[in-house]
mmCIF file of C-alpha atoms and ligand atoms in Angstrom:
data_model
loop_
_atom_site.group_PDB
_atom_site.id
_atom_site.type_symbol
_atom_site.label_atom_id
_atom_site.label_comp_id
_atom_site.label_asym_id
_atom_site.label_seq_id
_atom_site.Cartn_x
_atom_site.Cartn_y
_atom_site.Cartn_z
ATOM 1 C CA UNK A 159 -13.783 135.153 -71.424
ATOM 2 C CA UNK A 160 -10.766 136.951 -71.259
ATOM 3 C CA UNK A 161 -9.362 138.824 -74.524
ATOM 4 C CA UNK A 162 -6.127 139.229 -75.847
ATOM 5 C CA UNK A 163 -4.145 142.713 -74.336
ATOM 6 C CA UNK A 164 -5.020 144.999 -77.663
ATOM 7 C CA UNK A 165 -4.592 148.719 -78.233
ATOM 8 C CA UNK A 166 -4.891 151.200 -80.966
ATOM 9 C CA UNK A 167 -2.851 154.060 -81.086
ATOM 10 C CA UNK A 168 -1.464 153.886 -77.822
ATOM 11 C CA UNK A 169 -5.051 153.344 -76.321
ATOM 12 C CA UNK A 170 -5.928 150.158 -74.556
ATOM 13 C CA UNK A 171 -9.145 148.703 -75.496
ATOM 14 C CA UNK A 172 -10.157 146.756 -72.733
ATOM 15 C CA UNK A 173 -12.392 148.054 -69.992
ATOM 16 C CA UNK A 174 -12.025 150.658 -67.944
ATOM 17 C CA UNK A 175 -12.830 150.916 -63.827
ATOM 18 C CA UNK A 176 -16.510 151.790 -63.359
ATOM 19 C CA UNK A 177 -16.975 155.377 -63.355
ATOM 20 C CA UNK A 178 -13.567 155.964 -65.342
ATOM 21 C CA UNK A 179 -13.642 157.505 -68.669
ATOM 22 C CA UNK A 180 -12.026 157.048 -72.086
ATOM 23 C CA UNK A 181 -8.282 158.722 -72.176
ATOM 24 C CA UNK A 182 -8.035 161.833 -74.251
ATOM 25 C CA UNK A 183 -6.420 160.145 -77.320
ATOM 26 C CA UNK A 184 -9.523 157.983 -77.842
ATOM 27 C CA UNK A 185 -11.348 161.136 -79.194
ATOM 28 C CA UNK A 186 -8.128 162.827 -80.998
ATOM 29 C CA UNK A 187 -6.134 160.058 -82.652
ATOM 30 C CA UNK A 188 -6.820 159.750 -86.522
ATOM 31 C CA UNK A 189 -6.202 156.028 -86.363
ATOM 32 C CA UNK A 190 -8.828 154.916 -83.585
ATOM 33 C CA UNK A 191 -11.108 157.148 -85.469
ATOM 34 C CA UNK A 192 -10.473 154.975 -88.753
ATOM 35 C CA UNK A 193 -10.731 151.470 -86.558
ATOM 36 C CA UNK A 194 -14.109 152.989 -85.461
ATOM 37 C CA UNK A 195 -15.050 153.820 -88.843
ATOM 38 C CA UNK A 196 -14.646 149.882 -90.149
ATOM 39 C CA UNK A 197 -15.020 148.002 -86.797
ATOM 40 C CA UNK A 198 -17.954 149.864 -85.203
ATOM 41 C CA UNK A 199 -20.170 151.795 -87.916
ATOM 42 C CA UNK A 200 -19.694 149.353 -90.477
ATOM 43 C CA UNK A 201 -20.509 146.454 -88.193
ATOM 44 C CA UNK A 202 -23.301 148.427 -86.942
ATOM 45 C CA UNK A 203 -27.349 149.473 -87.767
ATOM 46 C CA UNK A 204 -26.820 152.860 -88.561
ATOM 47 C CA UNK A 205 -29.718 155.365 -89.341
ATOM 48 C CA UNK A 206 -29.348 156.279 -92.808
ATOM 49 C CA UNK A 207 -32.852 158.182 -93.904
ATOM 50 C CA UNK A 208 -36.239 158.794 -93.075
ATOM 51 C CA UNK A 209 -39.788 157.372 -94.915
ATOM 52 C CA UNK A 210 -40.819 160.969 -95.545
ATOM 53 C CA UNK A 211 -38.483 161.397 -98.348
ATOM 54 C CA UNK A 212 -38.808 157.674 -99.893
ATOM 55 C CA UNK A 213 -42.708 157.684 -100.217
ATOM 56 C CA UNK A 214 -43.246 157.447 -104.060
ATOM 57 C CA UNK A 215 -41.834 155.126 -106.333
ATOM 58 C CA UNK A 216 -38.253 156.077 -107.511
ATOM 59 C CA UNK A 217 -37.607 157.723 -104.564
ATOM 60 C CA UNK A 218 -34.175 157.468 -103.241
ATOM 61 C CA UNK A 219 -31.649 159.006 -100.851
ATOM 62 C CA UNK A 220 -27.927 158.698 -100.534
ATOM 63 C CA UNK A 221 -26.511 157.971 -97.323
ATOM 64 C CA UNK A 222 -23.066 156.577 -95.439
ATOM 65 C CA UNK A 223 -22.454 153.583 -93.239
ATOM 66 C CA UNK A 224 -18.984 154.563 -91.988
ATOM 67 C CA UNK A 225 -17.076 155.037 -94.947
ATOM 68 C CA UNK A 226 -19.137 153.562 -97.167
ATOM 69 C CA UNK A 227 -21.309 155.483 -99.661
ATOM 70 C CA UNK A 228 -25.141 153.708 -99.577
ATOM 71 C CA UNK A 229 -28.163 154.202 -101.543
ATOM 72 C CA UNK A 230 -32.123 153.574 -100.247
ATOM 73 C CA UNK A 231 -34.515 153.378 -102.643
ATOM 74 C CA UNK A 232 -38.201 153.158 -103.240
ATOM 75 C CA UNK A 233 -39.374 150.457 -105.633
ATOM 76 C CA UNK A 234 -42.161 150.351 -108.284
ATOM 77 C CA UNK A 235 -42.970 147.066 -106.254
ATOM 78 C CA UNK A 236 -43.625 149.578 -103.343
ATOM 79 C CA UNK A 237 -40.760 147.784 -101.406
ATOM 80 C CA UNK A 238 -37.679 149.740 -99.301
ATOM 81 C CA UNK A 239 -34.221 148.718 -100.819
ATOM 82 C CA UNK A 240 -30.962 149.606 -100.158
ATOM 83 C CA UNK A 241 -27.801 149.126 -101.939
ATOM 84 C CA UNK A 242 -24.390 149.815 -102.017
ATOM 85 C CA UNK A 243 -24.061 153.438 -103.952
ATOM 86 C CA UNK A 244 -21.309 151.841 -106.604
ATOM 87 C CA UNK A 245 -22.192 151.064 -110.089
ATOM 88 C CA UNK A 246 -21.358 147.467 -111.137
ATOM 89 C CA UNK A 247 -19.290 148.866 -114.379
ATOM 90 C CA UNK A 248 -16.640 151.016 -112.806
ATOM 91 C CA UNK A 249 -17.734 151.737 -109.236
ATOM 92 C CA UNK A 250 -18.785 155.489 -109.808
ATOM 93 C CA UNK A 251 -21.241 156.582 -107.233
ATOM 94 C CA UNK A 252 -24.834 156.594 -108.217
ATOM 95 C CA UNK A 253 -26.898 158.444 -106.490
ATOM 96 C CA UNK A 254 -26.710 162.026 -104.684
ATOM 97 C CA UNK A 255 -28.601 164.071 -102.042
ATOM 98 C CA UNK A 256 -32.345 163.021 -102.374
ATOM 99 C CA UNK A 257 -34.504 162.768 -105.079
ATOM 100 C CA UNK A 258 -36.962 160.728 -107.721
ATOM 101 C CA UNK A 259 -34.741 158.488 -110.003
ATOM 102 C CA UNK A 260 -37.887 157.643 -112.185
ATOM 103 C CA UNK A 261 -38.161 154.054 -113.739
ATOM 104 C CA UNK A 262 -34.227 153.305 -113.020
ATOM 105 C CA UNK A 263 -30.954 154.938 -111.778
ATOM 106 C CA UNK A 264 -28.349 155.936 -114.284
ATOM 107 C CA UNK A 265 -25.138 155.936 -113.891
ATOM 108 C CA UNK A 266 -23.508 159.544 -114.639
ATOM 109 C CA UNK A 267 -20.768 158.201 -115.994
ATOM 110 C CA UNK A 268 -20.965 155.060 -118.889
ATOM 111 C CA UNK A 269 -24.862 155.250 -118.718
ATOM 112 C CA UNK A 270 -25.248 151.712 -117.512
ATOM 113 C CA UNK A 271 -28.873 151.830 -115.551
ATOM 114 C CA UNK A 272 -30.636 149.984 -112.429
ATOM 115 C CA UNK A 273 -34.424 149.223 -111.949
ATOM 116 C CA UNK A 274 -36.006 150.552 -108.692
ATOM 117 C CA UNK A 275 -35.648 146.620 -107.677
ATOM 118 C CA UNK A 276 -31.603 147.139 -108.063
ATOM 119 C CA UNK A 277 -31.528 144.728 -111.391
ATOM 120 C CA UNK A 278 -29.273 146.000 -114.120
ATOM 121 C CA UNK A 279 -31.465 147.358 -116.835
ATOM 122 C CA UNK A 280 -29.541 148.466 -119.466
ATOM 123 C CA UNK A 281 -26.032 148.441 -120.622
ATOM 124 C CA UNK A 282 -24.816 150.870 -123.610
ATOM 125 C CA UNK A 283 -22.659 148.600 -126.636
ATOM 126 C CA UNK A 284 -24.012 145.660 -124.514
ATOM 127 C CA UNK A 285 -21.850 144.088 -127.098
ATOM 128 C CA UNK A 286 -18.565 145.001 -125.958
ATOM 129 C CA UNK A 287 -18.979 143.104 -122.133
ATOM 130 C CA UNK A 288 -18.999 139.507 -121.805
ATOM 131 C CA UNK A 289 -20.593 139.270 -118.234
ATOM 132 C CA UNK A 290 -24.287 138.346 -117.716
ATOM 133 C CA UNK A 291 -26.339 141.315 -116.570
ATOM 134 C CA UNK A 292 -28.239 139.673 -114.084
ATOM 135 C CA UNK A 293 -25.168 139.199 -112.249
ATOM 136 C CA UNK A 294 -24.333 142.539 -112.260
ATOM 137 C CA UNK A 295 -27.601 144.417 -109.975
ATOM 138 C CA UNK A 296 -26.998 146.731 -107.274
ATOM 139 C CA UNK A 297 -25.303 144.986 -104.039
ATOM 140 C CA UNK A 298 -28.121 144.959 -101.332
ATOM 141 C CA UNK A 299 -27.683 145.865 -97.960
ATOM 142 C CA UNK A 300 -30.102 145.260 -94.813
ATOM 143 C CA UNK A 301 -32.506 147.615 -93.967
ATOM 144 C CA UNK A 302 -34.767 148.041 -91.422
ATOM 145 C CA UNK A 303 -37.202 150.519 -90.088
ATOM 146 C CA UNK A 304 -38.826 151.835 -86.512
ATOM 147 C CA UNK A 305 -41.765 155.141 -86.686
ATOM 148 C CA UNK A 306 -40.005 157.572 -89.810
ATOM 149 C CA UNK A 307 -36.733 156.411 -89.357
ATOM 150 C CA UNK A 308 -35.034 153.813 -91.912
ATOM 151 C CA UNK A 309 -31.784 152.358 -90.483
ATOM 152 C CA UNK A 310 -28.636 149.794 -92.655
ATOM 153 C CA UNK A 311 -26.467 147.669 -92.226
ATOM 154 C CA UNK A 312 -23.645 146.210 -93.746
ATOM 155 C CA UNK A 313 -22.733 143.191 -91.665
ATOM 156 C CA UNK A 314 -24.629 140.499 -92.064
ATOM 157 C CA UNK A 315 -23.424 138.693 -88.774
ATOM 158 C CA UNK A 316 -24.922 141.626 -87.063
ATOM 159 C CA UNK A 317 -28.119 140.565 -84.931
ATOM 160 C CA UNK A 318 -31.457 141.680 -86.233
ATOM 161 C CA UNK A 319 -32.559 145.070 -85.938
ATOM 162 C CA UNK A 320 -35.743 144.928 -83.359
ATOM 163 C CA UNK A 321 -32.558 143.475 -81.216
ATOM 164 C CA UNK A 322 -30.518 146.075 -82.026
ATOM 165 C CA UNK A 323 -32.348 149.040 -80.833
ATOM 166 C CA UNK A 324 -33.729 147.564 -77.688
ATOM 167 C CA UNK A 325 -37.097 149.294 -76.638
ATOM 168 C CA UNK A 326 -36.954 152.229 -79.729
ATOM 169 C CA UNK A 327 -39.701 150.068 -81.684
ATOM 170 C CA UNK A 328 -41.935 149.691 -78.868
ATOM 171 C CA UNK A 329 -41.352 153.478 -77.620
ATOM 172 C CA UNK A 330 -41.889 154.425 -81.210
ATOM 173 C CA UNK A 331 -44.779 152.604 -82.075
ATOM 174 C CA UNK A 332 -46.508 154.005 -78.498
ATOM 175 C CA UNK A 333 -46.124 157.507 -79.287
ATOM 176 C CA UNK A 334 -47.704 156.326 -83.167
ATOM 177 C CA UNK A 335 -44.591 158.296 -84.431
ATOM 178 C CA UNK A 336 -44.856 156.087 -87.850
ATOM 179 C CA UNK A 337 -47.812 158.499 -88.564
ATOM 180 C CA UNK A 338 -45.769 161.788 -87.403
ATOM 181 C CA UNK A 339 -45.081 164.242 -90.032
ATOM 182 C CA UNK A 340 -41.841 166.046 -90.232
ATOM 183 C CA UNK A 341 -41.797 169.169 -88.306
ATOM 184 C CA UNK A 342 -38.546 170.903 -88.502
ATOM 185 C CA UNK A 343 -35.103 169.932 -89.280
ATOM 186 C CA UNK A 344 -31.113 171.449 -88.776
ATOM 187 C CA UNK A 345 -27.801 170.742 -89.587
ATOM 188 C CA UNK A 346 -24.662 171.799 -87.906
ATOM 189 C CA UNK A 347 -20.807 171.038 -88.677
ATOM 190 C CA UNK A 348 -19.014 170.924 -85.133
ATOM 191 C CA UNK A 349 -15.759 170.627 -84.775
ATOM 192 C CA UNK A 350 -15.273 167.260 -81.751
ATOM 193 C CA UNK A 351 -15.170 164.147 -82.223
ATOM 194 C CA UNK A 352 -18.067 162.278 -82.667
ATOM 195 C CA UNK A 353 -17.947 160.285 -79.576
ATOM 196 C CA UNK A 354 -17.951 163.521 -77.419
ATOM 197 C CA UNK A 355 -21.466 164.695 -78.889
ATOM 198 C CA UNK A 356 -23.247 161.311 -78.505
ATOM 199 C CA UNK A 357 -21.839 161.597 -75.116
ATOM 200 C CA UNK A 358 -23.323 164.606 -74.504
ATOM 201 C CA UNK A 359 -26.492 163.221 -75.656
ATOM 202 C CA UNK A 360 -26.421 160.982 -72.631
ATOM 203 C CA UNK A 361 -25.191 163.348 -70.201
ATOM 204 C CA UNK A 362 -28.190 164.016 -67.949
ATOM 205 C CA UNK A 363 -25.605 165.838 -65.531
ATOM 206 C CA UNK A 364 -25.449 169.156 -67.613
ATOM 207 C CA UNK A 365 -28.899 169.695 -68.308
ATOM 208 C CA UNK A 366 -29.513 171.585 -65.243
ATOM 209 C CA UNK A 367 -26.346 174.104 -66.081
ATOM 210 C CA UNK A 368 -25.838 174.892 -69.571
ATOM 211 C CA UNK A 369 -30.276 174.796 -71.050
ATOM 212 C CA UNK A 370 -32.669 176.852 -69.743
ATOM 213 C CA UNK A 371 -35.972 175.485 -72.156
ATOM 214 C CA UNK A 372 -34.799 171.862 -71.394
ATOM 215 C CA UNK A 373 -34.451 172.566 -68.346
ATOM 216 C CA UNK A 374 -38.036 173.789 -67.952
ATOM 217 C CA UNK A 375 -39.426 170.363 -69.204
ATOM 218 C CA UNK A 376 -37.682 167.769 -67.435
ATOM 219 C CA UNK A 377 -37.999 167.267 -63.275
ATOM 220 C CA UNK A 378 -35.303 168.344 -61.691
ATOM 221 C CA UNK A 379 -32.397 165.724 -60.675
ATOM 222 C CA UNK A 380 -33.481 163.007 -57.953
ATOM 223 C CA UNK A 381 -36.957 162.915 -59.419
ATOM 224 C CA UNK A 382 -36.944 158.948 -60.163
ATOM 225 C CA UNK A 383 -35.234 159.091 -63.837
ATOM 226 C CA UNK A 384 -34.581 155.820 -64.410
ATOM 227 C CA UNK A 385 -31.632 154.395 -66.558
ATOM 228 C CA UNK A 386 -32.134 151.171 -69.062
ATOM 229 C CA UNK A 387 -28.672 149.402 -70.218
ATOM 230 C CA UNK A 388 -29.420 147.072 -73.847
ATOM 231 C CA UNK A 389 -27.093 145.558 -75.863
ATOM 232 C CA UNK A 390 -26.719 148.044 -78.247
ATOM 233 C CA UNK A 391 -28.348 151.308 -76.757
ATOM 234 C CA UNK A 392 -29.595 152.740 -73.740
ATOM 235 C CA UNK A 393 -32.222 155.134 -72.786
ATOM 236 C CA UNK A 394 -33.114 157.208 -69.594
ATOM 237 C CA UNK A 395 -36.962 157.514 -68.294
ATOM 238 C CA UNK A 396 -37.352 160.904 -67.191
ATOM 239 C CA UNK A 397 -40.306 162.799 -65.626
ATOM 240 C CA UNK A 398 -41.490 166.001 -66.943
ATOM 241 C CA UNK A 399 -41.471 169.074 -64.690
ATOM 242 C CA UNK A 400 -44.817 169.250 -62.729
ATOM 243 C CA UNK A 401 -45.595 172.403 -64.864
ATOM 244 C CA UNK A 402 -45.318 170.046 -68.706
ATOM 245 C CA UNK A 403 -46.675 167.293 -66.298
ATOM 246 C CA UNK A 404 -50.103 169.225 -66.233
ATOM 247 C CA UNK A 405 -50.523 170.362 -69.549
ATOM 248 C CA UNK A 406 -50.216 166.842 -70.399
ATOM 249 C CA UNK A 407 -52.742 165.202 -68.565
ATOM 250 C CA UNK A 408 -54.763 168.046 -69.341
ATOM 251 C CA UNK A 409 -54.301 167.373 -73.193
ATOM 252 C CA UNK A 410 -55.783 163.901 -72.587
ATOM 253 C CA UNK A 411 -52.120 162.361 -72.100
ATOM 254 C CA UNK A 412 -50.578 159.945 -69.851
ATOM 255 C CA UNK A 413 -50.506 160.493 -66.182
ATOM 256 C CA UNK A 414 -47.242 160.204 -65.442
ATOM 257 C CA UNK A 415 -45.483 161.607 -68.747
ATOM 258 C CA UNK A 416 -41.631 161.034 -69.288
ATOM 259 C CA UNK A 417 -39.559 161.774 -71.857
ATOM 260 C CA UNK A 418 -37.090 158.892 -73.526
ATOM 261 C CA UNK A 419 -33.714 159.783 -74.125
ATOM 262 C CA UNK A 420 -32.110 157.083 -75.808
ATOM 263 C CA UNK A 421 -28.938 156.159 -77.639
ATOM 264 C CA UNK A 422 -28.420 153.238 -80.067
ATOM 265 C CA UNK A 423 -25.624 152.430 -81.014
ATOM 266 C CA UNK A 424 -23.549 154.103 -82.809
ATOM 267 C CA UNK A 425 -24.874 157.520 -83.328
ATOM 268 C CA UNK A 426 -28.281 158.126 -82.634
ATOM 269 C CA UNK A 427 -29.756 160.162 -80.137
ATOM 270 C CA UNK A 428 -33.687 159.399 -80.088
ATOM 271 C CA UNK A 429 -35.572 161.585 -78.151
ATOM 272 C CA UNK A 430 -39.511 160.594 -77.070
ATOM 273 C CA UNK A 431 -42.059 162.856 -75.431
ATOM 274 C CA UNK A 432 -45.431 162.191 -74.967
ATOM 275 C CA UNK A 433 -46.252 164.011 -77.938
ATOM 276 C CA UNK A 434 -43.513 164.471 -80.589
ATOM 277 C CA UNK A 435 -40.115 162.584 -81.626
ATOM 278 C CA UNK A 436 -36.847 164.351 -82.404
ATOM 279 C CA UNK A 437 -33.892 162.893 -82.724
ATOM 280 C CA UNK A 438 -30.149 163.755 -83.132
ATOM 281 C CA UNK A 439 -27.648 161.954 -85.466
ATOM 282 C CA UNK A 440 -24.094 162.135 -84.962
ATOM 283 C CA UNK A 441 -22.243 161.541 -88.693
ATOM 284 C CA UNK A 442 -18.393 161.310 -88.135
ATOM 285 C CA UNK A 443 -15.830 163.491 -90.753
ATOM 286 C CA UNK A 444 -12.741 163.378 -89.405
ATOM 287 C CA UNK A 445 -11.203 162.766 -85.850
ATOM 288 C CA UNK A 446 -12.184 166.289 -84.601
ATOM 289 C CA UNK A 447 -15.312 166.881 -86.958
ATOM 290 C CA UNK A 448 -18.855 165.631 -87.129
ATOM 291 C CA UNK A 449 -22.050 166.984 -89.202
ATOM 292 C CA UNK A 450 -24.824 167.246 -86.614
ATOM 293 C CA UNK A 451 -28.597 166.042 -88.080
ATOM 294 C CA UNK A 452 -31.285 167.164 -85.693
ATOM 295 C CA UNK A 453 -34.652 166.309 -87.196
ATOM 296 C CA UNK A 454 -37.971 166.500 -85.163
ATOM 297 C CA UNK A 455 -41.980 165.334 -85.859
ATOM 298 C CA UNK A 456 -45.165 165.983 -84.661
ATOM 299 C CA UNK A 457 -48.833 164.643 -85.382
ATOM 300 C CA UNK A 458 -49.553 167.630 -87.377
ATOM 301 C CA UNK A 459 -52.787 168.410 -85.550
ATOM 302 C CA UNK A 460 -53.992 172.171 -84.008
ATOM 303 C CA UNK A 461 -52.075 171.697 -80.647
ATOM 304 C CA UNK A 462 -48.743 170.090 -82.039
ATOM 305 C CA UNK A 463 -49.007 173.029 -85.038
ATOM 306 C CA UNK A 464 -49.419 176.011 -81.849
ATOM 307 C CA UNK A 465 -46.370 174.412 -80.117
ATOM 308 C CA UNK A 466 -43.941 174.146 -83.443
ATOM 309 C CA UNK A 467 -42.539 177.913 -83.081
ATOM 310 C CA UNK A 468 -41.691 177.561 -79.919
ATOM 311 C CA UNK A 469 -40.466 173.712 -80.281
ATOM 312 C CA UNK A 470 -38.241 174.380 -83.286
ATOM 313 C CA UNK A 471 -36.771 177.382 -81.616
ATOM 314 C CA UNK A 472 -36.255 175.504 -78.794
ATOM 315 C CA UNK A 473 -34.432 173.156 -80.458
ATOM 316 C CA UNK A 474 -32.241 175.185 -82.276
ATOM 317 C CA UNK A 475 -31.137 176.963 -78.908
ATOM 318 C CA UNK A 476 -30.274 173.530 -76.823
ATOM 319 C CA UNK A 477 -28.634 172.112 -79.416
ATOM 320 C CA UNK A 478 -26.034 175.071 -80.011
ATOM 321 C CA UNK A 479 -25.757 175.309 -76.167
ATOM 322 C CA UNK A 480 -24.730 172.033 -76.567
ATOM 323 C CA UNK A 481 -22.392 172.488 -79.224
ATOM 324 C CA UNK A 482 -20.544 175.384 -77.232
ATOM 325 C CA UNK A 483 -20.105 172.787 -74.188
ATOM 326 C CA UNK A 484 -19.153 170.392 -76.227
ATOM 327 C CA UNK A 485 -16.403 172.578 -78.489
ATOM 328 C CA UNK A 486 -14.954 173.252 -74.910
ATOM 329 C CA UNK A 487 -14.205 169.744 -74.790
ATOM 330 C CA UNK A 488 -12.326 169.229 -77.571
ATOM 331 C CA UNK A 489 -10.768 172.193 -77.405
ATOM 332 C CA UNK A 490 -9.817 170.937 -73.903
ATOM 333 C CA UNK A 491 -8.311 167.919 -75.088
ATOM 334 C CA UNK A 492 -4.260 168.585 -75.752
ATOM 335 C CA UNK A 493 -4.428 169.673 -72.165
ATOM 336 C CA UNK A 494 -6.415 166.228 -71.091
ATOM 337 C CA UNK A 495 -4.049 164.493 -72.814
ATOM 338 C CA UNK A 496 -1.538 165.092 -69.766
ATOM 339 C CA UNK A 497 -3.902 164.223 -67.318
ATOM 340 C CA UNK A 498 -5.506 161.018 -65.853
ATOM 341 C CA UNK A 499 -8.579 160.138 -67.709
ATOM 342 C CA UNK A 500 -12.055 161.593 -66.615
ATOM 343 C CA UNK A 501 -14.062 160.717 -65.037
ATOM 344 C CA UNK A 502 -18.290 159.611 -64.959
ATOM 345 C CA UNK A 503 -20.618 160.392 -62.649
ATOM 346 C CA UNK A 504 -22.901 157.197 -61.266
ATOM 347 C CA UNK A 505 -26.465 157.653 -61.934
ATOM 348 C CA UNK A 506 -26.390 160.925 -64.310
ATOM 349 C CA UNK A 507 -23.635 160.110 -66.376
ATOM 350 C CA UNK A 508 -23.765 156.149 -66.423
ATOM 351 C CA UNK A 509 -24.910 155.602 -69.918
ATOM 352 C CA UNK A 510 -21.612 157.561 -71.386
ATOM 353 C CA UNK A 511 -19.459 154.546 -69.474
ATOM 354 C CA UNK A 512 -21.821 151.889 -71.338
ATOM 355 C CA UNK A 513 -21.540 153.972 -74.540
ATOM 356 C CA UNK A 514 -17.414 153.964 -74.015
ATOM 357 C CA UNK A 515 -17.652 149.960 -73.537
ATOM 358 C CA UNK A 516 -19.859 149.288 -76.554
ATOM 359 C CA UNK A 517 -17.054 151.013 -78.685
ATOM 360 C CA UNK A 518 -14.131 149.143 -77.046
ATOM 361 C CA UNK A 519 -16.192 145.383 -77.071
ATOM 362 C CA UNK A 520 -16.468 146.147 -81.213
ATOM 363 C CA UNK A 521 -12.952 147.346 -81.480
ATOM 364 C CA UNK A 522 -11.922 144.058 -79.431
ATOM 365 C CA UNK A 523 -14.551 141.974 -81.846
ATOM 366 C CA UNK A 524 -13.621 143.705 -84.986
ATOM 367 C CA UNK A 525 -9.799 143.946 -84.623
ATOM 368 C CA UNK A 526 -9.384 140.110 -83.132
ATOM 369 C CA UNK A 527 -11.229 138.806 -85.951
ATOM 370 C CA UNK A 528 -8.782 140.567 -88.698
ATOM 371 C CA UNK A 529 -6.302 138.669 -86.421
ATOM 372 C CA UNK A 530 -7.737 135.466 -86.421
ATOM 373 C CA UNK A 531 -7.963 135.968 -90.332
ATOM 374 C CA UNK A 532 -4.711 136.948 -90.918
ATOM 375 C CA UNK A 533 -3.679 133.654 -88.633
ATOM 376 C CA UNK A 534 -5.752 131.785 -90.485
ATOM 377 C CA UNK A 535 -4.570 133.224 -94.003
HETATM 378 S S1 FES P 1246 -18.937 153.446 -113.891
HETATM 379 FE FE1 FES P 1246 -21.063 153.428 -114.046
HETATM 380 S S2 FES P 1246 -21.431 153.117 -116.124
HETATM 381 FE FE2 FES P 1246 -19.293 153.124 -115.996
HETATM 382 FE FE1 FE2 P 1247 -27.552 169.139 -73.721
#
């Protein structure tokens, strides 16, 4: 079906050629950073937490979808919530950070207070309100989970979850990453655009120039990586180098280990070796800012404990050669601007082009339907 001629901020939203990238002003322009904001993170599943820090009762951690503050919490009915993070008197924001909320969340401001289930619970000078608590609880969201990771989201025309993520509950659930224990865990402010580091994330082009440990694990290029297109995410099968290849099938593993890089939409980077999960998560700030989350877990046993000095230096080191490359980029971009767009390579860079037309088809979806509205209205 062909779709009306839209653009925001000078940049056209419908497809691009095959192997043609984004123009610069897609990853610069404060306004297509917004329409991303509402039309494809708020529209999306967007990983929001992880089970390790909402085991107990109470438990709770506050989180965004886009530009909206959200709240997941652990009832005393052992059930995973979440909520918007607004309180139903004024709007102040409820929760903070991570922590325990005991037996119900208060509100820092008027003191009204919410059960673990989200129920209002108790309202000071009840007397001076005419509205019927139980029509006041927390607004719930959707929430779903795959291995440690909990995901929301706020549309509820979105498809289901399992749909969603394409093959990361199966990959997850082979590796028995649910049972995984945290490992190690960073955070780094960058200063790109969003888009440009889950692009990176997908970029199996670089590997080979700018890591040296990464390098070392995967086979070189032309070794039979194979590339999966979904809906909503994609992931690339790749062989481990001969050397990992060994140690693996030594340790019992399978014989012919790869390692799943994926991407779901619209920023997570999971990544899936034989014998640990990591994965990267891309929170947007502003149209040339983003807080990188790069969390990894193991199975806790002898061998996975040897390897975690090594793996959580490792880690540390590719992800801040990344974020050098990827600073270049942005850095690059007033001079892009006065060029042709970029462009992506075929095999190696293919999931970047599918990334770039999973922004644009939610853009299309999300800005056509405020037009139908407004027709409509
Ligand atoms: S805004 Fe929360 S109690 Fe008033
Ligand atoms: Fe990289």
């Amino acid at each position: 079906m062909s779709h009306p001629v839209m653009s925001v901020d000078g940049v056209d939203l419908r497809d691009r050629p095959e192997g043609e990238a984004l123009p610069a002003g897609a990853f610069r322009s404060a306004t297509f950073f917004e329409a991303e904001l509402e039309h494809v993170f708020e529209k999306s599943w967007v990983h929001v937490a992880d089970l390790p820090e909402l085991a107990s009762p109470g438990a709770f951690v506050a989180s965004r979808i886009g530009r909206v503050p959200v709240v997941l919490l652990r009832g005393h009915d052992g059930a995973l919530r979440g909520f918007l993070n607004a309180c139903r008197h004024r709007g102040a924001m409820l929760a903070e950070g991570t922590g325990n909320c005991g037996q119900t969340l208060k509100c820092p401001y008027h003191a009204w207070s919410y059960r673990t289930d989200g129920a209002l619970a108790g309202v000071p000078h009840r007397e001076e309100f005419d509205c019927r608590a139980d029509g006041r609880g927390l607004a719930p969201i959707r929430v779903a989970t795959a291995g440690p990771l909990v995901f929301g989201c706020l549309d509820p025309a979105a498809p289901a979850f399992t749909e969603w993520a394409g093959q990361l509950c199966e990959a997850l659930t082979e590796v028995a990453a649910a049972e995984m224990k945290p490992a190690f865990r960073f955070a780094y402010d960058v200063p790109v655009n969003w888009k440009l580091y889950v692009e990176n994330g997908q970029d199996g082009y670089h590997v080979q120039f700018v890591h040296d440990v990464l390098a070392d694990l995967v086979a070189p290029v032309g070794s039979g990586a194979e590339n999966v297109l979904e809906a909503h995410s994609s992931y690339t099968l790749a062989p481990v180098s001969a050397q990992l290849a060994q140690m693996v099938v030594a340790g019992g593993g399978p014989a012919d280990p790869c390692i799943r890089f994926g991407h779901v939409l619209p920023n997570l980077i999971p990544v899936i070796t034989p014998g640990d999960f990591s994965y990267l998560r891309i929170d947007p700030l502003a149209p040339d800012r983003m807080r990188l989350v790069a969390r990894s877990f193991d199975p806790d046993d002898a061998p996975a404990r040897a390897l975690r000095g090594f793996r959580e230096q490792s880690f540390d080191r590719t992800n801040r050669q990344d974020i050098a490359v990827v600073t270049r980029v942005q850095e690059g971009l007033p001079a892009s601007e006065r060029l042709p767009p970029g462009l992506h390579g075929r095999q190696l860079e293919v999931r970047i082009g599918h990334f770039e037309r999973m922004v644009l088809a939610a853009l299309r979806r999300g800005i056509g339907e405020l037009v139908e509205l407004r027709r409509a209205g």
